[in-house]
């Protein structure tokens, strides 16, 4: 037990050191603001750092660094790869291109430090929200949303631990990504709650925004399933899939069998190419549906909210370009990171847009 508690405290302390800089910057920049304004600024800062954390988490996965430190929360029970040098040297000597190297260990631990720092910022935000609620009474924004955000980030941390201890189990890795996106959405919603800026739109548009948001979230889940199963290059052409085929042989039952080891079927045999092609094609079909839905929503918003219409079109275009680049350029890490970043931006935009609609209809 001590082997886990000691590095947990040490990693949390390093995360606290990471959070000090942003907190000092926030305190200096928002000194003249109202209490609600300061909280809104802190939420915006945490939102930005959470976006960075999501992108760095994608880099951790795409650089095969997820098992750079094969235990949790520390690295071979140490707070950093420096204390685990002997263990890493032995693992790297046994398998030079394997999952454990000094570079990969540092990437994995930096991801954990950043996650700890974001968690501390959310804790500070929650405490300050309850203080403001106590001092401001009913006029102050609700503190329950920051509390939910804090609970959410704790659950996200648990999924991060399971990602390592369950050896990149695809369902767990995908849930870890979705919970990270959910955290971003909660922070975007919370940011709007401190300074509501309602948009006057018809009720049908509000329902349309919600529908597109749900579709996009499902599509992000499909994208995560593609990435965690390394199915991006199962279709290495566009618009065809492989060898000029528009509809290749696919095994959806095996591809979407959720509870199984990485690269394996539930019975332990290797996952076939047909299953990987099914995973990839499902994401392609979902992309076409979501892209069409965003185009329709942007068209509907062109008069009441032209700025939002342009933002959604730009985000959708970015996703289309980065997604195609992954296929035709053989999955370069820059394009893969751009695709993850675009998904995060799109979800944050849709959440912010939806958060501005209910007040306009009340």
Coordinates of C-alpha atoms in Angstrom, one line a residue:
X1 CA 0.0 0.0 0.0
X2 CA 2.8 2.4 0.9
X3 CA 4.4 1.7 -2.6
X4 CA 1.3 3.3 -4.0
X5 CA 0.5 6.1 -1.5
X6 CA 4.0 7.5 -1.5
X7 CA 4.3 8.1 -5.2
X8 CA 0.7 9.2 -5.3
X9 CA 1.5 12.0 -2.9
X10 CA 4.7 12.9 -4.7
X11 CA 3.0 13.0 -8.1
X12 CA 0.2 15.1 -6.6
X13 CA 2.9 17.5 -5.2
X14 CA 4.5 17.8 -8.6
X15 CA 1.0 18.5 -10.1
X16 CA 0.6 21.2 -7.5
X17 CA 3.9 22.7 -8.6
X18 CA 2.6 22.6 -12.2
X19 CA -0.6 24.4 -11.1
X20 CA 1.2 27.2 -9.2
X21 CA 2.3 29.1 -12.3
X22 CA -1.2 29.3 -13.8
X23 CA -2.8 30.2 -10.5
X24 CA -0.3 33.0 -9.9
X25 CA -1.0 34.3 -13.5
X26 CA -4.7 34.1 -13.0
X27 CA -4.6 35.9 -9.6
X28 CA -2.6 38.7 -11.1
X29 CA -4.7 39.1 -14.3
X30 CA -8.1 38.9 -12.5
X31 CA -7.4 41.0 -9.4
X32 CA -9.7 43.8 -10.4
X33 CA -12.5 41.5 -11.5
X34 CA -15.6 40.6 -9.5
X35 CA -15.6 37.3 -7.6
X36 CA -17.8 35.8 -10.3
X37 CA -15.5 37.3 -13.0
X38 CA -12.4 35.8 -11.3
X39 CA -14.1 32.4 -11.2
X40 CA -15.0 32.7 -14.9
X41 CA -11.3 33.6 -15.7
X42 CA -10.1 30.6 -13.7
X43 CA -12.5 28.4 -15.5
X44 CA -11.3 29.7 -18.9
X45 CA -7.7 29.0 -17.9
X46 CA -8.6 25.5 -16.7
X47 CA -10.6 24.9 -19.9
X48 CA -7.5 25.9 -22.0
X49 CA -5.2 23.6 -20.0
X50 CA -7.7 20.8 -20.2
X51 CA -7.6 21.1 -24.0
X52 CA -3.8 21.0 -23.8
X53 CA -4.0 17.9 -21.6
X54 CA -6.3 16.1 -24.1
X55 CA -3.9 16.8 -27.0
X56 CA -0.9 15.7 -24.9
X57 CA -2.8 12.6 -23.9
X58 CA -3.3 11.9 -27.6
X59 CA 0.4 12.4 -28.1
X60 CA 1.1 10.0 -25.3
X61 CA -1.1 7.3 -26.9
X62 CA 0.1 7.9 -30.5
X63 CA 3.8 7.8 -29.5
X64 CA 3.1 4.5 -27.8
X65 CA 4.1 5.9 -24.5
X66 CA 1.0 4.8 -22.6
X67 CA 2.9 2.0 -20.9
X68 CA 6.2 4.0 -20.6
X69 CA 5.7 3.6 -16.9
X70 CA 3.8 0.3 -16.6
X71 CA 2.6 0.9 -13.0
X72 CA 0.5 3.7 -11.5
X73 CA 0.6 6.4 -10.1
X74 CA 4.4 6.5 -10.1
X75 CA 7.0 5.0 -12.4
X76 CA 8.2 1.7 -10.9
X77 CA 7.0 3.1 -7.6
X78 CA 9.0 6.3 -8.0
X79 CA 7.7 9.8 -8.5
X80 CA 9.6 10.3 -11.8
X81 CA 11.7 8.3 -14.3
X82 CA 14.8 9.6 -12.6
X83 CA 14.1 7.3 -9.6
X84 CA 13.2 4.4 -12.0
X85 CA 16.4 4.6 -14.1
X86 CA 17.6 1.1 -13.3
X87 CA 14.2 -0.5 -14.1
X88 CA 13.8 1.5 -17.3
X89 CA 17.4 0.6 -18.4
X90 CA 16.6 -3.1 -17.8
X91 CA 13.4 -3.0 -19.7
X92 CA 14.9 -1.0 -22.6
X93 CA 17.9 -3.4 -22.8
X94 CA 15.5 -6.4 -23.0
X95 CA 13.3 -4.7 -25.7
X96 CA 14.9 -1.6 -27.2
X97 CA 11.8 -0.7 -29.3
X98 CA 9.3 -1.9 -26.6
X99 CA 6.8 0.1 -24.6
X100 CA 9.3 1.1 -21.9
X101 CA 12.1 3.6 -22.8
X102 CA 13.3 6.7 -21.0
X103 CA 11.6 9.0 -23.5
X104 CA 8.3 7.2 -23.3
X105 CA 8.5 7.1 -19.5
X106 CA 8.9 10.9 -19.4
X107 CA 6.1 11.4 -21.8
X108 CA 3.8 9.3 -19.7
X109 CA 4.8 10.9 -16.4
X110 CA 4.5 14.5 -17.9
X111 CA 0.9 13.5 -18.9
X112 CA 0.2 12.5 -15.3
X113 CA 1.8 15.7 -13.8
X114 CA -0.3 17.8 -16.1
X115 CA -3.4 15.9 -15.2
X116 CA -2.7 16.4 -11.5
X117 CA -2.2 20.1 -12.1
X118 CA -5.6 20.4 -13.9
X119 CA -7.2 18.4 -11.0
X120 CA -5.8 20.9 -8.5
X121 CA -7.1 23.8 -10.5
X122 CA -10.6 22.3 -10.5
X123 CA -10.4 21.7 -6.8
X124 CA -9.5 25.4 -6.2
X125 CA -12.4 26.4 -8.5
X126 CA -14.8 24.2 -6.6
X127 CA -13.7 25.6 -3.2
X128 CA -14.0 29.2 -4.4
X129 CA -17.4 28.5 -6.0
X130 CA -18.8 27.3 -2.6
X131 CA -17.3 30.3 -0.9
X132 CA -18.9 32.6 -3.4
X133 CA -22.2 30.8 -3.0
X134 CA -22.0 31.2 0.8
X135 CA -21.2 34.9 0.6
X136 CA -23.5 35.8 -2.3
X137 CA -26.5 33.6 -1.5
X138 CA -29.1 32.9 -4.2
X139 CA -27.6 35.6 -6.5
X140 CA -24.3 33.7 -6.8
X141 CA -23.9 31.0 -9.5
X142 CA -24.5 27.4 -8.5
X143 CA -21.5 25.6 -6.9
X144 CA -22.9 22.2 -7.9
X145 CA -21.6 22.4 -11.4
X146 CA -18.0 22.9 -10.3
X147 CA -18.5 20.1 -7.8
X148 CA -19.7 17.8 -10.5
X149 CA -16.6 18.8 -12.5
X150 CA -14.3 17.9 -9.6
X151 CA -16.0 14.5 -9.2
X152 CA -15.7 14.0 -13.0
X153 CA -12.0 14.7 -13.0
X154 CA -11.5 12.2 -10.2
X155 CA -13.3 9.5 -12.2
X156 CA -11.2 10.5 -15.2
X157 CA -8.1 10.0 -13.2
X158 CA -9.3 6.5 -12.2
X159 CA -9.8 5.7 -15.9
X160 CA -6.3 6.9 -16.5
X161 CA -5.0 4.5 -13.9
X162 CA -7.0 1.6 -15.5
X163 CA -5.5 2.5 -18.9
X164 CA -2.1 1.6 -17.5
X165 CA -3.0 -1.3 -15.2
X166 CA -5.2 -3.0 -17.8
X167 CA -2.5 -2.6 -20.5
X168 CA -4.2 -0.3 -23.0
X169 CA -7.5 -2.2 -22.9
X170 CA -9.3 -0.6 -25.9
X171 CA -12.7 0.0 -24.1
X172 CA -10.9 1.6 -21.1
X173 CA -8.7 3.8 -23.3
X174 CA -11.7 5.0 -25.3
X175 CA -13.7 5.8 -22.2
X176 CA -10.7 7.7 -20.9
X177 CA -10.8 9.8 -24.1
X178 CA -14.5 10.3 -23.8
X179 CA -14.3 11.3 -20.1
X180 CA -11.6 13.8 -21.1
X181 CA -13.9 15.3 -23.7
X182 CA -16.7 15.3 -21.2
X183 CA -14.5 17.3 -18.8
X184 CA -13.9 19.8 -21.5
X185 CA -17.6 20.1 -22.1
X186 CA -18.4 20.6 -18.4
X187 CA -15.8 23.4 -18.2
X188 CA -17.2 25.1 -21.3
X189 CA -20.7 24.9 -19.8
X190 CA -19.4 26.2 -16.5
X191 CA -17.6 29.1 -18.1
X192 CA -20.8 30.3 -19.6
X193 CA -22.7 30.0 -16.3
X194 CA -20.6 32.7 -14.7
X195 CA -21.5 35.3 -17.3
X196 CA -24.6 34.2 -19.3
X197 CA -24.8 35.6 -22.9
X198 CA -28.1 34.3 -24.3
X199 CA -28.9 33.9 -27.9
X200 CA -32.4 34.5 -29.1
X201 CA -33.1 31.5 -31.4
X202 CA -36.2 29.4 -32.1
X203 CA -36.8 26.3 -30.0
X204 CA -36.2 24.1 -33.0
X205 CA -32.7 25.4 -33.3
X206 CA -32.0 24.6 -29.7
X207 CA -33.0 21.0 -30.3
X208 CA -30.9 20.9 -33.5
X209 CA -27.8 22.0 -31.6
X210 CA -28.4 19.3 -29.0
X211 CA -28.9 16.7 -31.7
X212 CA -25.6 17.7 -33.5
X213 CA -23.8 17.7 -30.1
X214 CA -24.9 14.2 -29.4
X215 CA -24.0 13.0 -32.9
X216 CA -20.6 14.6 -32.6
X217 CA -20.0 13.0 -29.2
X218 CA -20.9 9.6 -30.7
X219 CA -18.5 10.2 -33.6
X220 CA -15.7 11.1 -31.2
X221 CA -16.3 7.8 -29.5
X222 CA -16.1 6.0 -32.8
X223 CA -12.9 7.9 -33.6
X224 CA -11.5 6.9 -30.2
X225 CA -12.3 3.3 -31.0
X226 CA -10.5 3.6 -34.3
X227 CA -7.4 5.0 -32.7
X228 CA -7.3 2.7 -29.7
X229 CA -7.6 -0.3 -32.0
X230 CA -5.0 1.1 -34.4
X231 CA -7.5 0.8 -37.3
X232 CA -6.7 4.1 -39.0
X233 CA -4.8 2.5 -41.9
X234 CA -7.2 -0.4 -42.3
X235 CA -8.5 1.8 -45.1
X236 CA -5.5 3.5 -46.7
X237 CA -7.3 5.2 -49.6
X238 CA -10.0 7.8 -50.0
X239 CA -12.9 7.8 -51.0
X240 CA -12.4 4.0 -51.5
X241 CA -11.1 1.9 -48.6
X242 CA -8.5 -0.6 -49.8
X243 CA -7.5 -1.8 -53.2
X244 CA -10.2 0.4 -54.8
X245 CA -13.0 -1.2 -52.8
X246 CA -15.9 1.0 -51.8
X247 CA -17.3 -1.6 -49.5
X248 CA -14.6 -4.0 -48.3
X249 CA -15.2 -7.2 -46.4
X250 CA -16.0 -6.2 -42.8
X251 CA -16.8 -8.0 -39.6
X252 CA -18.7 -5.5 -37.4
X253 CA -19.5 -8.2 -34.8
X254 CA -15.8 -8.7 -34.0
X255 CA -14.8 -5.1 -34.6
X256 CA -17.3 -3.8 -32.0
X257 CA -16.9 -6.5 -29.5
X258 CA -16.2 -4.1 -26.7
X259 CA -14.7 -6.2 -23.9
X260 CA -11.5 -7.7 -25.2
X261 CA -7.8 -7.2 -25.1
X262 CA -6.0 -5.0 -27.6
X263 CA -5.6 -6.7 -31.0
X264 CA -7.5 -9.8 -29.8
X265 CA -11.0 -11.2 -30.0
X266 CA -12.9 -12.2 -26.9
X267 CA -11.7 -15.8 -27.3
X268 CA -8.0 -14.7 -27.4
X269 CA -7.5 -15.1 -31.1
X270 CA -6.1 -12.2 -33.2
X271 CA -8.4 -9.6 -34.5
X272 CA -8.8 -9.9 -38.2
X273 CA -8.4 -7.3 -40.9
X274 CA -12.1 -7.4 -41.6
X275 CA -12.8 -6.3 -38.0
X276 CA -10.4 -3.4 -38.3
X277 CA -12.0 -2.4 -41.7
X278 CA -15.4 -2.4 -40.0
X279 CA -14.2 -0.1 -37.2
X280 CA -12.7 2.3 -39.8
X281 CA -15.7 2.4 -42.1
X282 CA -18.1 3.0 -39.2
X283 CA -16.1 6.1 -38.4
X284 CA -16.1 7.2 -42.0
X285 CA -19.9 6.8 -42.2
X286 CA -20.3 8.7 -38.9
X287 CA -18.1 11.5 -40.2
X288 CA -20.3 11.9 -43.3
X289 CA -23.4 12.1 -41.1
X290 CA -21.9 14.6 -38.6
X291 CA -20.4 16.7 -41.4
X292 CA -23.8 17.0 -43.1
X293 CA -25.5 17.8 -39.8
X294 CA -23.0 20.6 -39.0
X295 CA -23.5 22.0 -42.5
X296 CA -27.2 22.0 -41.9
X297 CA -26.9 23.6 -38.5
X298 CA -24.5 26.3 -39.8
X299 CA -27.0 27.1 -42.5
X300 CA -29.8 27.4 -40.0
X301 CA -27.7 29.7 -37.8
X302 CA -26.5 32.0 -40.6
X303 CA -29.0 34.8 -39.8
X304 CA -29.5 34.6 -36.0
X305 CA -25.9 33.8 -35.2
X306 CA -23.6 34.3 -38.3
X307 CA -20.5 34.2 -36.2
X308 CA -21.4 30.8 -34.8
X309 CA -22.2 29.6 -38.3
X310 CA -18.7 30.5 -39.4
X311 CA -17.0 28.9 -36.4
X312 CA -18.8 25.6 -36.9
X313 CA -18.0 25.6 -40.6
X314 CA -14.3 26.3 -39.8
X315 CA -14.2 23.5 -37.2
X316 CA -15.9 21.0 -39.5
X317 CA -13.5 21.9 -42.3
X318 CA -10.6 21.4 -40.0
X319 CA -11.8 18.0 -39.0
X320 CA -12.4 16.9 -42.6
X321 CA -9.0 18.0 -43.7
X322 CA -7.1 16.5 -40.7
X323 CA -9.2 13.2 -40.9
X324 CA -8.4 12.8 -44.6
X325 CA -4.7 13.6 -43.9
X326 CA -4.5 10.7 -41.5
X327 CA -5.6 8.3 -44.3
X328 CA -3.8 9.6 -47.4
X329 CA -0.5 10.6 -45.6
X330 CA -0.2 7.3 -43.6
X331 CA -1.3 8.6 -40.2
X332 CA 1.4 11.2 -39.4
X333 CA 1.3 12.1 -35.8
X334 CA 0.8 15.8 -36.6
X335 CA -2.4 15.1 -38.5
X336 CA -3.6 12.7 -35.8
X337 CA -3.0 15.3 -33.1
X338 CA -4.8 18.0 -35.2
X339 CA -7.8 15.6 -35.6
X340 CA -8.0 15.1 -31.8
X341 CA -7.6 18.8 -31.2
X342 CA -10.3 19.6 -33.7
X343 CA -12.7 17.2 -32.1
X344 CA -12.2 18.9 -28.7
X345 CA -12.7 22.3 -30.2
X346 CA -15.9 21.2 -32.0
X347 CA -17.4 19.7 -28.8
X348 CA -16.4 22.8 -26.8
X349 CA -18.0 25.1 -29.4
X350 CA -21.3 23.1 -29.5
X351 CA -21.5 22.9 -25.7
X352 CA -20.9 26.7 -25.4
X353 CA -23.5 27.3 -28.1
X354 CA -26.1 25.1 -26.4
X355 CA -25.3 26.7 -23.0
X356 CA -26.3 30.1 -24.4
X357 CA -29.7 28.9 -25.7
X358 CA -31.9 28.0 -22.7
X359 CA -31.8 31.5 -21.1
X360 CA -33.0 33.0 -24.4
X361 CA -36.0 30.7 -24.3
X362 CA -37.0 31.2 -20.6

